[in-house]
Coordinates of C-alpha atoms and ligand atoms in Angstrom, one line a residue:
M19 CA 82.0 197.9 137.6
G20 CA 83.3 194.4 137.2
L21 CA 84.5 191.2 138.6
R22 CA 85.6 191.1 142.2
L23 CA 87.8 188.5 143.9
L24 CA 88.6 186.6 140.7
S25 CA 91.8 186.2 138.9
L26 CA 92.6 184.8 135.4
S27 CA 93.8 181.6 136.9
D28 CA 90.3 181.1 138.4
F29 CA 88.9 180.5 134.9
G30 CA 89.8 176.8 135.0
R31 CA 87.0 176.4 137.5
R32 CA 83.4 175.8 136.4
R33 CA 81.7 178.2 138.8
S34 CA 82.8 180.9 141.1
T35 CA 81.2 182.6 144.0
A36 CA 82.8 186.0 143.3
V37 CA 80.5 188.9 142.7
S38 CA 80.4 190.7 139.4
T39 CA 78.3 193.8 138.5
F40 CA 77.7 195.6 135.3
D41 CA 76.8 199.2 134.5
P42 CA 73.1 199.9 134.6
G43 CA 73.1 200.5 130.7
F44 CA 74.7 197.3 129.9
L45 CA 72.4 195.7 127.3
W46 CA 71.1 192.3 128.4
G47 CA 69.4 190.4 125.7
A48 CA 68.5 187.1 124.0
A49 CA 69.0 186.1 120.4
T50 CA 67.2 184.0 117.7
S51 CA 67.1 183.9 114.0
S52 CA 64.3 183.8 111.4
Y53 CA 64.6 180.3 109.8
Q54 CA 65.4 178.7 113.3
I55 CA 62.1 179.9 114.9
E56 CA 59.6 181.5 112.6
G57 CA 58.1 178.5 110.6
A58 CA 55.3 179.8 108.2
V59 CA 57.7 179.2 105.3
A60 CA 54.9 179.5 102.7
E61 CA 52.9 182.2 104.3
D62 CA 52.2 185.9 103.3
G63 CA 54.2 185.6 100.1
R64 CA 57.5 184.4 101.6
G65 CA 59.7 183.0 98.8
P66 CA 61.8 179.8 99.2
S67 CA 65.3 180.1 100.8
I68 CA 68.3 177.9 100.5
W69 CA 67.5 176.4 103.8
D70 CA 64.1 175.2 102.6
T71 CA 65.8 173.6 99.7
F72 CA 68.7 172.2 101.7
A73 CA 66.4 170.8 104.5
A74 CA 64.3 169.1 101.8
T75 CA 67.3 167.3 100.5
P76 CA 67.5 163.8 101.8
G77 CA 70.3 163.2 104.3
A78 CA 71.1 166.9 104.7
V79 CA 69.5 167.5 108.0
R80 CA 69.3 165.0 110.9
D81 CA 65.9 163.1 111.1
G82 CA 64.8 165.1 108.0
D83 CA 63.8 168.0 110.2
T84 CA 63.0 171.3 108.5
G85 CA 62.2 174.9 109.5
A86 CA 58.6 174.7 108.0
V87 CA 57.0 175.0 111.5
A88 CA 60.0 175.5 113.8
A89 CA 58.8 177.3 117.1
D90 CA 55.9 178.9 115.2
H91 CA 57.2 182.4 116.2
Y92 CA 55.7 183.9 113.1
H93 CA 52.2 183.3 114.8
R94 CA 53.3 183.3 118.4
F95 CA 55.5 186.4 118.6
P96 CA 53.1 188.3 121.0
E97 CA 53.2 185.5 123.4
D98 CA 57.1 185.2 123.0
I99 CA 57.5 189.0 123.6
A100 CA 55.4 188.9 126.7
L101 CA 57.7 186.2 128.0
M102 CA 60.7 188.3 127.1
A103 CA 59.2 191.2 129.1
E104 CA 58.5 188.9 132.1
L105 CA 62.1 187.9 132.0
G106 CA 63.1 191.5 132.0
L107 CA 65.2 191.4 128.7
R108 CA 66.3 194.8 127.6
A109 CA 66.9 193.8 123.9
Y110 CA 65.9 191.1 121.5
R111 CA 68.2 190.1 118.7
F112 CA 66.3 188.5 115.8
S113 CA 66.8 188.3 112.1
L114 CA 64.8 189.6 109.1
A115 CA 64.0 186.8 106.6
W116 CA 65.2 188.2 103.3
P117 CA 62.7 185.9 101.4
R118 CA 59.8 187.4 103.2
I119 CA 60.8 191.0 102.3
Q120 CA 62.0 190.2 98.8
P121 CA 60.6 186.8 97.9
S122 CA 62.7 186.5 94.8
G123 CA 65.8 188.2 96.2
S124 CA 65.3 191.3 93.9
G125 CA 62.6 193.8 93.0
P126 CA 60.2 195.6 95.1
A127 CA 59.5 194.7 98.7
D128 CA 56.5 192.5 99.7
R129 CA 54.4 194.7 102.0
R130 CA 53.3 191.6 104.0
G131 CA 56.9 190.7 104.9
L132 CA 57.6 194.3 106.0
D133 CA 54.4 194.4 108.0
F134 CA 55.3 191.3 109.9
Y135 CA 58.5 192.9 111.1
R136 CA 56.8 196.2 111.8
R137 CA 54.3 194.4 114.1
L138 CA 57.2 192.5 115.8
T139 CA 59.2 195.6 116.3
D140 CA 56.3 197.7 117.6
T141 CA 55.3 195.0 120.1
L142 CA 58.9 194.9 121.3
L143 CA 58.9 198.7 121.7
D144 CA 55.6 198.6 123.5
H145 CA 57.2 196.3 126.0
G146 CA 60.3 198.5 126.4
I147 CA 62.5 195.9 124.6
Q148 CA 65.0 197.2 122.2
P149 CA 64.8 195.6 118.7
W150 CA 68.3 194.3 117.4
P151 CA 67.7 193.0 113.9
T152 CA 70.2 191.2 111.8
L153 CA 69.6 191.5 108.0
Y154 CA 71.1 188.2 107.1
H155 CA 71.2 185.0 109.1
W156 CA 71.7 182.5 106.4
D157 CA 68.3 182.4 104.6
L158 CA 69.4 183.5 101.2
P159 CA 66.5 183.6 98.6
Q160 CA 66.8 180.5 96.5
P161 CA 66.6 182.4 93.2
L162 CA 69.7 184.3 94.1
E163 CA 71.5 180.9 94.7
D164 CA 70.1 179.7 91.5
S165 CA 72.1 182.7 89.9
G166 CA 75.3 181.8 91.7
G167 CA 74.8 182.7 95.4
W168 CA 77.4 184.4 97.4
P169 CA 80.3 183.3 95.2
V170 CA 79.0 185.8 92.6
R171 CA 79.5 189.6 93.1
D172 CA 76.0 190.5 92.2
T173 CA 74.6 188.9 95.4
A174 CA 76.4 191.6 97.4
E175 CA 74.7 194.3 95.3
R176 CA 71.4 192.6 95.8
F177 CA 71.9 192.4 99.6
A178 CA 72.5 196.2 99.7
E179 CA 69.3 196.7 97.9
Y180 CA 67.4 194.5 100.3
A181 CA 69.0 196.3 103.2
A182 CA 67.8 199.7 102.0
L183 CA 64.3 198.3 101.7
A184 CA 64.2 196.9 105.1
H185 CA 65.8 200.0 106.6
G186 CA 63.4 202.2 104.6
A187 CA 60.5 200.4 106.3
L188 CA 61.9 200.1 109.9
G189 CA 64.6 202.6 110.2
D190 CA 62.3 205.0 111.9
R191 CA 62.0 202.6 114.9
I192 CA 65.2 200.7 115.1
T193 CA 68.7 202.2 115.7
H194 CA 71.0 199.3 115.9
W195 CA 71.3 197.2 112.8
T196 CA 73.5 194.2 112.1
T197 CA 74.3 193.4 108.5
L198 CA 75.5 189.7 108.6
N199 CA 75.4 186.9 111.2
E200 CA 78.7 184.8 111.0
P201 CA 79.8 185.1 107.3
W202 CA 82.5 182.4 108.1
C203 CA 79.6 179.9 108.3
S204 CA 77.8 181.1 105.2
A205 CA 81.0 181.0 103.2
F206 CA 82.8 177.9 104.5
L207 CA 80.0 175.7 105.8
G208 CA 77.8 176.7 103.0
Y209 CA 80.2 176.5 100.0
A210 CA 83.4 174.4 101.2
T211 CA 82.1 171.6 103.4
G212 CA 78.6 171.5 102.2
R213 CA 77.3 171.0 105.8
H214 CA 75.1 174.0 105.6
A215 CA 72.8 175.3 102.7
P216 CA 73.3 175.5 99.9
G217 CA 75.5 172.4 100.5
R218 CA 78.2 173.1 97.8
R219 CA 81.7 171.7 98.1
E220 CA 83.7 174.1 96.1
P221 CA 86.6 175.5 98.2
A222 CA 87.4 178.3 95.6
A223 CA 83.7 179.4 95.6
A224 CA 83.8 179.5 99.4
V225 CA 86.8 182.0 99.3
R226 CA 84.9 184.2 96.9
A227 CA 81.8 184.0 99.0
A228 CA 83.6 185.2 102.0
H229 CA 84.8 188.3 100.0
H230 CA 81.2 188.9 98.6
L231 CA 79.7 188.6 102.0
L232 CA 82.1 191.1 103.4
L233 CA 81.5 193.5 100.4
G234 CA 77.7 193.0 100.9
H235 CA 78.2 194.1 104.4
G236 CA 80.1 197.2 103.3
L237 CA 77.5 198.1 100.7
A238 CA 74.6 197.4 103.0
A239 CA 76.1 199.5 105.8
E240 CA 76.6 202.4 103.4
A241 CA 73.0 202.1 102.3
I242 CA 71.5 202.2 105.7
R243 CA 74.0 204.2 107.9
G244 CA 72.8 207.7 108.7
A245 CA 71.3 209.9 111.2
G246 CA 70.2 207.7 114.1
T247 CA 71.2 204.4 112.4
R248 CA 74.2 202.4 113.6
A249 CA 75.3 199.6 111.4
G250 CA 77.5 196.7 112.7
I251 CA 78.3 193.1 111.9
T252 CA 78.4 189.9 113.8
L253 CA 81.4 187.4 113.5
N254 CA 81.8 184.0 115.1
L255 CA 85.3 184.3 116.6
T256 CA 87.3 181.9 118.9
H257 CA 90.4 181.7 120.9
V258 CA 93.0 179.6 119.0
T259 CA 95.8 177.9 120.9
P260 CA 98.6 175.6 119.5
L261 CA 99.0 172.2 121.0
S262 CA 102.7 172.8 121.5
T263 CA 105.5 175.0 120.5
E264 CA 106.5 172.7 117.7
P265 CA 106.6 174.6 114.3
A266 CA 103.8 172.4 112.8
D267 CA 101.5 173.3 115.7
L268 CA 102.3 176.9 115.6
D269 CA 101.6 177.2 111.9
A270 CA 98.4 175.4 112.4
A271 CA 97.3 177.9 115.0
R272 CA 98.4 180.7 112.7
R273 CA 96.4 179.3 109.8
I274 CA 93.2 178.6 111.8
D275 CA 93.3 182.0 113.7
G276 CA 93.8 183.5 110.1
M277 CA 90.9 181.8 108.5
Q278 CA 88.4 182.0 111.5
N279 CA 89.2 185.3 112.9
R280 CA 91.7 187.6 110.9
L281 CA 90.2 186.9 107.5
F282 CA 87.1 188.9 108.7
L283 CA 88.5 191.2 111.5
D284 CA 91.4 192.6 109.4
P285 CA 89.4 193.8 106.4
L286 CA 86.6 195.1 108.5
L287 CA 88.8 196.8 111.2
R288 CA 92.0 197.4 109.4
G289 CA 91.0 197.8 105.8
A290 CA 93.2 194.9 104.5
Y291 CA 93.3 191.2 104.2
P292 CA 96.0 189.5 106.2
A293 CA 98.9 188.8 103.8
D294 CA 99.7 185.3 105.3
V295 CA 96.1 184.2 104.8
L296 CA 96.1 185.4 101.2
D297 CA 99.2 183.4 100.7
D298 CA 97.6 180.3 102.3
L299 CA 94.6 180.7 100.0
R300 CA 96.6 181.1 96.8
E301 CA 96.6 177.3 96.5
V302 CA 92.7 177.6 96.3
T303 CA 92.1 180.5 94.3
D304 CA 93.8 183.9 92.9
A305 CA 92.5 187.1 94.3
G306 CA 90.8 188.2 91.1
H307 CA 87.4 188.5 92.7
I308 CA 88.9 191.4 95.0
H309 CA 88.3 194.6 93.0
D310 CA 89.9 198.0 93.6
G311 CA 87.9 199.9 96.2
D312 CA 86.3 196.9 97.8
L313 CA 88.5 197.0 100.8
K314 CA 87.8 200.7 101.3
R315 CA 83.9 199.9 101.5
I316 CA 84.5 196.8 103.7
G317 CA 86.9 198.8 105.9
A318 CA 84.6 201.6 106.7
P319 CA 84.5 201.4 110.4
P320 CA 81.4 199.4 111.7
D321 CA 79.5 201.2 114.4
H322 CA 79.7 198.1 116.6
L323 CA 81.0 194.6 116.4
G324 CA 79.0 191.6 117.5
I325 CA 80.9 188.6 118.7
N326 CA 79.5 185.1 118.9
Y327 CA 81.6 182.9 121.1
Y328 CA 80.9 179.2 122.0
A329 CA 84.2 177.4 122.5
P330 CA 88.0 177.8 122.1
M331 CA 90.1 175.7 119.7
L332 CA 93.2 173.8 120.4
V333 CA 94.9 173.0 117.1
A334 CA 97.9 170.9 115.9
G335 CA 99.7 170.2 112.6
S336 CA 98.7 167.1 110.8
A337 CA 101.1 164.6 109.0
T338 CA 98.2 163.7 106.6
P339 CA 95.7 165.9 105.0
T340 CA 92.4 166.4 107.0
Q341 CA 89.0 167.6 105.8
T342 CA 88.1 170.8 107.6
A343 CA 86.3 174.0 106.7
Y344 CA 89.8 175.6 106.7
V345 CA 90.4 175.5 103.0
G346 CA 94.0 176.2 102.0
S347 CA 95.2 174.5 105.1
P348 CA 94.9 170.7 104.8
L349 CA 97.6 169.9 107.3
V350 CA 95.8 170.9 110.5
R351 CA 93.8 169.2 113.0
V352 CA 91.6 170.1 116.0
A353 CA 93.0 168.7 119.2
D354 CA 91.3 167.7 122.4
G355 CA 91.7 170.2 125.2
G356 CA 90.4 167.7 127.8
R357 CA 87.6 170.0 129.0
P358 CA 84.0 169.2 129.6
R359 CA 81.8 169.4 126.6
T360 CA 78.3 170.5 125.7
A361 CA 75.7 168.3 123.9
M362 CA 77.2 169.6 120.7
G363 CA 80.6 168.2 121.7
W364 CA 82.0 171.8 122.1
E365 CA 84.6 172.3 124.9
I366 CA 83.5 174.6 127.6
D367 CA 86.1 177.3 128.3
E368 CA 84.9 180.7 129.5
G369 CA 88.6 181.8 129.7
G370 CA 88.6 181.6 126.0
L371 CA 86.0 184.3 125.7
L372 CA 88.0 186.6 128.1
R373 CA 91.2 186.1 126.0
L374 CA 89.4 186.6 122.8
L375 CA 88.0 190.0 124.1
L376 CA 91.4 191.0 125.4
R377 CA 93.0 190.1 122.1
I378 CA 90.4 192.2 120.1
K379 CA 91.0 195.2 122.4
D380 CA 94.8 194.8 122.0
D381 CA 95.0 194.2 118.3
Y382 CA 92.2 196.3 116.7
P383 CA 90.9 199.9 117.0
A384 CA 88.4 200.4 119.8
L385 CA 84.7 200.1 119.0
P386 CA 81.6 199.1 121.0
L387 CA 81.6 195.3 121.3
Y388 CA 78.5 193.2 122.0
I389 CA 78.5 189.5 122.7
T390 CA 75.6 188.8 120.3
E391 CA 75.5 185.0 121.0
N392 CA 76.7 182.7 123.8
G393 CA 75.1 179.8 125.1
A394 CA 75.0 175.9 125.0
A395 CA 73.1 172.9 124.2
F396 CA 72.7 170.4 127.0
E397 CA 70.3 167.4 127.9
D398 CA 67.7 169.3 129.9
V399 CA 65.7 167.6 132.5
V400 CA 62.0 167.9 131.7
A401 CA 60.2 167.2 135.0
H402 CA 56.7 167.8 136.5
D403 CA 58.1 170.9 138.2
G404 CA 59.8 172.5 135.4
V405 CA 62.7 172.1 133.1
H406 CA 66.1 171.9 134.9
D407 CA 69.2 172.8 133.1
A408 CA 72.0 173.3 135.8
D409 CA 74.7 172.8 133.1
R410 CA 73.4 175.7 131.1
V411 CA 73.2 177.9 134.2
A412 CA 76.9 177.0 135.0
Y413 CA 78.0 177.8 131.4
L414 CA 76.3 181.1 131.3
D415 CA 77.5 182.1 134.7
G416 CA 81.1 181.4 133.8
H417 CA 80.9 183.2 130.4
I418 CA 79.0 186.4 132.0
R419 CA 81.9 186.5 134.6
S420 CA 84.4 186.6 131.7
C421 CA 82.5 189.5 130.3
A422 CA 82.7 191.3 133.6
A423 CA 86.4 190.5 133.9
A424 CA 87.0 191.8 130.4
I425 CA 85.2 195.1 131.1
D426 CA 87.4 195.5 134.2
L427 CA 90.4 195.1 132.0
G428 CA 89.3 197.8 129.7
V429 CA 87.3 196.0 127.0
P430 CA 84.5 198.3 125.6
L431 CA 81.9 195.5 125.9
K432 CA 78.4 197.0 126.0
G433 CA 76.0 194.1 126.0
Y434 CA 75.4 190.3 126.1
F435 CA 72.8 188.3 124.2
V436 CA 72.3 184.6 125.3
W437 CA 71.8 182.1 122.6
S438 CA 69.0 181.4 122.5
L439 CA 65.7 182.6 123.7
L440 CA 63.9 179.5 122.5
D441 CA 64.8 175.9 121.6
N442 CA 65.0 176.0 117.9
F443 CA 66.0 174.4 114.6
E444 CA 69.8 173.8 115.0
W445 CA 70.6 173.8 111.2
S446 CA 71.9 170.4 109.9
F447 CA 71.4 168.9 113.5
G448 CA 67.7 169.5 113.3
Y449 CA 65.7 169.9 116.6
A450 CA 67.7 167.5 118.7
P451 CA 70.1 170.0 120.3
R452 CA 68.3 172.4 122.6
F453 CA 69.9 175.8 123.1
G454 CA 67.0 177.7 124.5
I455 CA 66.6 179.3 127.9
V456 CA 62.9 178.6 127.2
H457 CA 61.9 175.0 126.4
V458 CA 59.6 174.5 123.4
D459 CA 57.4 171.4 123.4
Y460 CA 57.3 171.1 119.6
P461 CA 54.0 169.0 119.4
T462 CA 52.1 171.5 121.4
Q463 CA 54.4 174.6 121.0
R464 CA 54.1 175.2 124.7
R465 CA 56.8 177.5 126.2
T466 CA 58.3 176.7 129.6
P467 CA 61.1 178.9 130.9
K468 CA 63.9 176.6 132.1
D469 CA 65.7 177.2 135.3
S470 CA 68.3 179.1 133.3
A471 CA 65.7 181.6 132.2
R472 CA 64.7 182.3 135.8
W473 CA 68.3 182.6 136.7
Y474 CA 69.1 184.9 133.7
A475 CA 66.1 187.2 134.7
E476 CA 67.6 187.4 138.2
V477 CA 71.0 188.4 136.7
I478 CA 69.3 191.2 134.7
R479 CA 67.3 192.3 137.7
R480 CA 70.4 192.5 139.9
G481 CA 72.7 194.0 137.1
G482 CA 75.2 191.2 137.6
L483 CA 76.0 188.0 139.4
Ligands
IFM514 O1 72.2 178.1 116.1 C1 73.4 178.8 115.8 C2 73.2 180.2 115.2 O2 72.3 180.2 114.2 C3 74.4 180.8 114.8 N1 75.4 180.7 115.8 C4 75.7 179.3 116.5 C5 74.4 178.8 117.0 C6 74.6 177.5 117.7 O3 75.2 176.6 116.8

């Protein structure tokens, strides 16, 4: 298995001609999320989510875009699954919309919401595609936010109740479950910077939200784990490098690594928050929201860890306070690593993925790892003979090679999901950035596999590059 003829120093290059192969059981998939593709926000009893409310707020989302129609996956999922099968995907990572299953965030399940996900799951299984659901990809039922949202402890309890309802209906046909997608974003973009729903700018609330999300993960995993069910979590992690060896830059790197990576990895995989991060956060809030016994529940080992990786971070100390999502650390700034960037402005560095995977292997107990998201937005060329996206192919090629190199170096990486199957609603950026390997013409909802989709199908068919 693994990468041939490639050394770590080669990762500065965009492409390589080296050969890399993966085990036949390696799980090749693609990922999406409910609010980003489903549309049908008022159908079959679905209740409002915080993203419906946020997107309706003037100025919150670019061009006033909303997820009301999105890629209309709610109605077109059979066509989308047929396309997945054509591409040879072995697994499909999607999320369940909590407001479809429990429209008000509590109480009994709505049968119509569960039926939709039953139909989706059964169609995947009929096509030989493994369903990989995430229980929460940011669409909190609005009534729960009205009662305080993730900064209040009760939301974690409600989440576990919802998880049990979803699992009760689908657990007979789905083995791998993910509780949360990227709790860092839910907590710090949602409650500190206000760039995501619910749009609050309350640093102390964001810190409490992070803890209650982790607690929600622990409680939900307890509720659904059992014979035949594996429960994991997905984090957005990055590789952080200091700009120099100056103490201020080293401290900035420690702080950002602490907030982005260790604040989540340590409680989940070591059963304790990192002491230095708790110290940094003391300026923002005390730790009164962390109750006895919480860390035991959070730290019950997950059955797998999903990693979403997009870009590395080069960071430096700042002489003046900056406004970032890294609450408790005002004197830090993100520096320019001088690499090519995607249409999101994110630096492209597949070496960061390899280093991140090796770091997780070295610093934490071994567990099955999956890249649950990796991909890029670029300006695609829509032409009469197809949709051309050579930059995306190069990006995916480099990152998949990093996966192979990591496996060669002993990382227990078991699968890779490209983000995303379809062009979709990119949160506060609306529909402008396109992450899909399948192009969506929004006025007609016509799907066109991009060159990257054909390329990825070939990678899967060959079991490597
Ligand atoms: O679109 C998002 C996704 O919802 C979560 N991870 C990052 C993606 C790209 O920004």
